[in-house]
mmCIF file of C-alpha atoms in Angstrom:
data_model
loop_
_atom_site.group_PDB
_atom_site.id
_atom_site.type_symbol
_atom_site.label_atom_id
_atom_site.label_comp_id
_atom_site.label_asym_id
_atom_site.label_seq_id
_atom_site.Cartn_x
_atom_site.Cartn_y
_atom_site.Cartn_z
ATOM 1 C CA MET A 30 -70.392 8.500 69.477
ATOM 2 C CA THR A 31 -68.072 6.039 67.775
ATOM 3 C CA LYS A 32 -69.631 2.968 66.208
ATOM 4 C CA LYS A 33 -68.017 -0.416 66.804
ATOM 5 C CA PHE A 34 -68.033 -3.219 64.243
ATOM 6 C CA THR A 35 -70.224 -5.181 66.658
ATOM 7 C CA ASP A 36 -72.821 -2.365 66.460
ATOM 8 C CA LEU A 37 -73.423 -3.127 62.771
ATOM 9 C CA THR A 38 -76.549 -5.146 62.049
ATOM 10 C CA PRO A 39 -76.804 -7.898 59.438
ATOM 11 C CA SER A 40 -78.824 -5.485 57.279
ATOM 12 C CA ASP A 41 -75.975 -2.938 57.521
ATOM 13 C CA LEU A 42 -73.581 -5.542 56.125
ATOM 14 C CA THR A 43 -75.908 -6.653 53.336
ATOM 15 C CA ARG A 44 -75.791 -3.107 51.948
ATOM 16 C CA LEU A 45 -72.354 -4.028 50.601
ATOM 17 C CA PRO A 46 -72.357 -5.617 47.127
ATOM 18 C CA ASN A 47 -72.732 -9.391 47.043
ATOM 19 C CA LEU A 48 -69.573 -11.427 47.294
ATOM 20 C CA SER A 49 -68.124 -12.352 43.910
ATOM 21 C CA GLN A 50 -65.650 -15.095 43.038
ATOM 22 C CA PHE A 51 -64.151 -12.977 40.259
ATOM 23 C CA HIS A 52 -61.579 -10.316 41.072
ATOM 24 C CA PHE A 53 -59.537 -9.773 37.941
ATOM 25 C CA CYS A 54 -58.716 -6.098 38.149
ATOM 26 C CA THR A 55 -57.083 -5.329 41.500
ATOM 27 C CA GLY A 56 -57.717 -1.716 42.369
ATOM 28 C CA ALA A 57 -61.009 -1.412 40.501
ATOM 29 C CA GLU A 58 -63.017 -2.631 43.511
ATOM 30 C CA TRP A 59 -65.114 -0.075 45.334
ATOM 31 C CA ILE A 60 -64.473 0.099 49.061
ATOM 32 C CA TYR A 61 -67.781 0.610 50.843
ATOM 33 C CA LEU A 62 -66.761 0.080 54.459
ATOM 34 C CA HIS A 63 -63.581 1.046 56.293
ATOM 35 C CA LEU A 64 -62.806 -0.349 59.734
ATOM 36 C CA PHE A 65 -59.822 0.524 61.900
ATOM 37 C CA ASN A 66 -58.575 -0.005 65.420
ATOM 38 C CA GLY A 67 -56.168 1.576 67.876
ATOM 39 C CA LYS A 68 -53.421 -0.878 66.890
ATOM 40 C CA ASN A 69 -53.099 0.676 63.412
ATOM 41 C CA MET A 70 -54.983 -2.124 61.686
ATOM 42 C CA HIS A 71 -57.336 -1.359 58.797
ATOM 43 C CA TRP A 72 -59.963 -3.289 56.898
ATOM 44 C CA TYR A 73 -61.174 -1.916 53.557
ATOM 45 C CA LEU A 74 -64.256 -3.935 52.665
ATOM 46 C CA ALA A 75 -65.689 -4.126 49.164
ATOM 47 C CA GLU A 76 -68.119 -7.073 49.171
ATOM 48 C CA TYR A 77 -70.014 -9.218 51.634
ATOM 49 C CA GLY A 78 -71.526 -12.701 51.429
ATOM 50 C CA PRO A 79 -74.234 -13.177 54.071
ATOM 51 C CA ILE A 80 -74.402 -16.959 53.672
ATOM 52 C CA GLY A 81 -70.729 -17.599 54.488
ATOM 53 C CA LYS A 82 -70.413 -14.331 56.431
ATOM 54 C CA ARG A 83 -67.282 -13.381 54.507
ATOM 55 C CA PHE A 84 -65.933 -10.151 53.102
ATOM 56 C CA PHE A 85 -63.698 -9.426 50.165
ATOM 57 C CA GLY A 86 -61.341 -6.521 50.574
ATOM 58 C CA PHE A 87 -57.961 -5.290 51.702
ATOM 59 C CA PHE A 88 -56.515 -5.792 55.179
ATOM 60 C CA GLU A 89 -53.592 -4.035 56.831
ATOM 61 C CA ASP A 90 -51.730 -4.590 60.055
ATOM 62 C CA ARG A 91 -48.271 -3.540 61.181
ATOM 63 C CA SER A 92 -46.842 -7.050 61.510
ATOM 64 C CA ASN A 93 -48.061 -8.557 58.218
ATOM 65 C CA GLY A 94 -48.453 -5.465 56.051
ATOM 66 C CA MET A 95 -51.144 -5.257 53.401
ATOM 67 C CA SER A 96 -53.033 -8.187 51.933
ATOM 68 C CA SER A 97 -56.200 -8.720 49.967
ATOM 69 C CA GLY A 98 -58.719 -11.509 49.691
ATOM 70 C CA PHE A 99 -61.460 -12.979 51.799
ATOM 71 C CA TYR A 100 -61.933 -12.270 55.497
ATOM 72 C CA SER A 101 -64.682 -13.668 57.699
ATOM 73 C CA VAL A 102 -66.883 -11.998 60.268
ATOM 74 C CA GLU A 103 -65.478 -14.570 62.692
ATOM 75 C CA ASP A 104 -61.939 -13.268 62.010
ATOM 76 C CA LEU A 105 -63.081 -9.724 62.828
ATOM 77 C CA MET A 106 -64.860 -10.929 65.955
ATOM 78 C CA LYS A 107 -61.556 -12.293 67.292
ATOM 79 C CA TRP A 108 -60.263 -8.708 67.384
ATOM 80 C CA CYS A 109 -63.532 -7.496 68.936
ATOM 81 C CA LYS A 110 -63.188 -9.998 71.780
ATOM 82 C CA LYS A 111 -59.751 -8.591 72.659
ATOM 83 C CA GLY A 112 -61.478 -5.276 73.298
ATOM 84 C CA GLY A 113 -59.901 -1.906 73.950
ATOM 85 C CA PRO A 114 -57.547 -0.680 71.242
ATOM 86 C CA TRP A 115 -57.892 -4.007 69.354
ATOM 87 C CA GLU A 116 -61.594 -3.589 68.664
ATOM 88 C CA PRO A 117 -62.497 -2.677 65.052
ATOM 89 C CA MET A 118 -64.351 0.606 64.748
ATOM 90 C CA VAL A 119 -66.446 1.884 61.839
ATOM 91 C CA ASP A 120 -65.115 4.897 59.942
ATOM 92 C CA GLU A 121 -68.413 6.766 59.876
ATOM 93 C CA ASN A 122 -66.962 9.479 57.622
ATOM 94 C CA TRP A 123 -66.003 6.982 54.900
ATOM 95 C CA THR A 124 -67.259 7.689 51.396
ATOM 96 C CA PRO A 125 -67.324 4.755 48.957
ATOM 97 C CA THR A 126 -64.107 5.004 46.957
ATOM 98 C CA GLU A 127 -62.400 3.004 44.253
ATOM 99 C CA ALA A 128 -59.599 0.985 45.887
ATOM 100 C CA LYS A 129 -56.875 2.434 43.663
ATOM 101 C CA LYS A 130 -57.783 5.926 44.919
ATOM 102 C CA VAL A 131 -57.276 5.000 48.604
ATOM 103 C CA GLU A 132 -53.821 6.348 49.421
ATOM 104 C CA THR A 133 -52.847 3.567 51.826
ATOM 105 C CA LEU A 134 -53.753 0.901 49.236
ATOM 106 C CA GLN A 135 -51.924 2.389 46.253
ATOM 107 C CA GLY A 136 -48.490 0.852 46.892
ATOM 108 C CA TYR A 137 -49.948 -2.616 47.431
ATOM 109 C CA ILE A 138 -52.167 -2.390 44.345
ATOM 110 C CA ASN A 139 -49.251 -1.198 42.193
ATOM 111 C CA MET A 140 -47.148 -4.127 43.411
ATOM 112 C CA ILE A 141 -49.920 -6.636 42.574
ATOM 113 C CA VAL A 142 -50.667 -5.113 39.164
ATOM 114 C CA CYS A 143 -47.026 -4.691 38.170
ATOM 115 C CA PRO A 144 -44.778 -6.821 40.411
ATOM 116 C CA PRO A 145 -41.131 -5.817 40.703
ATOM 117 C CA ASP A 146 -38.700 -7.534 38.341
ATOM 118 C CA THR A 147 -36.511 -9.743 40.496
ATOM 119 C CA LEU A 148 -34.359 -11.270 37.748
#
């Protein structure tokens, strides 16, 4: 049986490390939760703040590419409400991994750490 994001309980989410305001070393974050949907969107979540119900992590979709930062539970719920292939699913086989070791994140992390010289 596949687990949907909406199947996660608040206690499931609080197992992620507490949300921090300090993210100085992009790529050193540990990704504890991976979500995906049928529209080739991915959420790689590293931290969670239960008070503001926000995550810190990396987010990928085909139209906007990769980004990192804060993402709210409310933002994820917008995709859940669309249903079908839009609904975020939990990657139940995910093993916590350092962000820089996640293949799909490597190009983005390299660009952030060492941006291309445009001069």
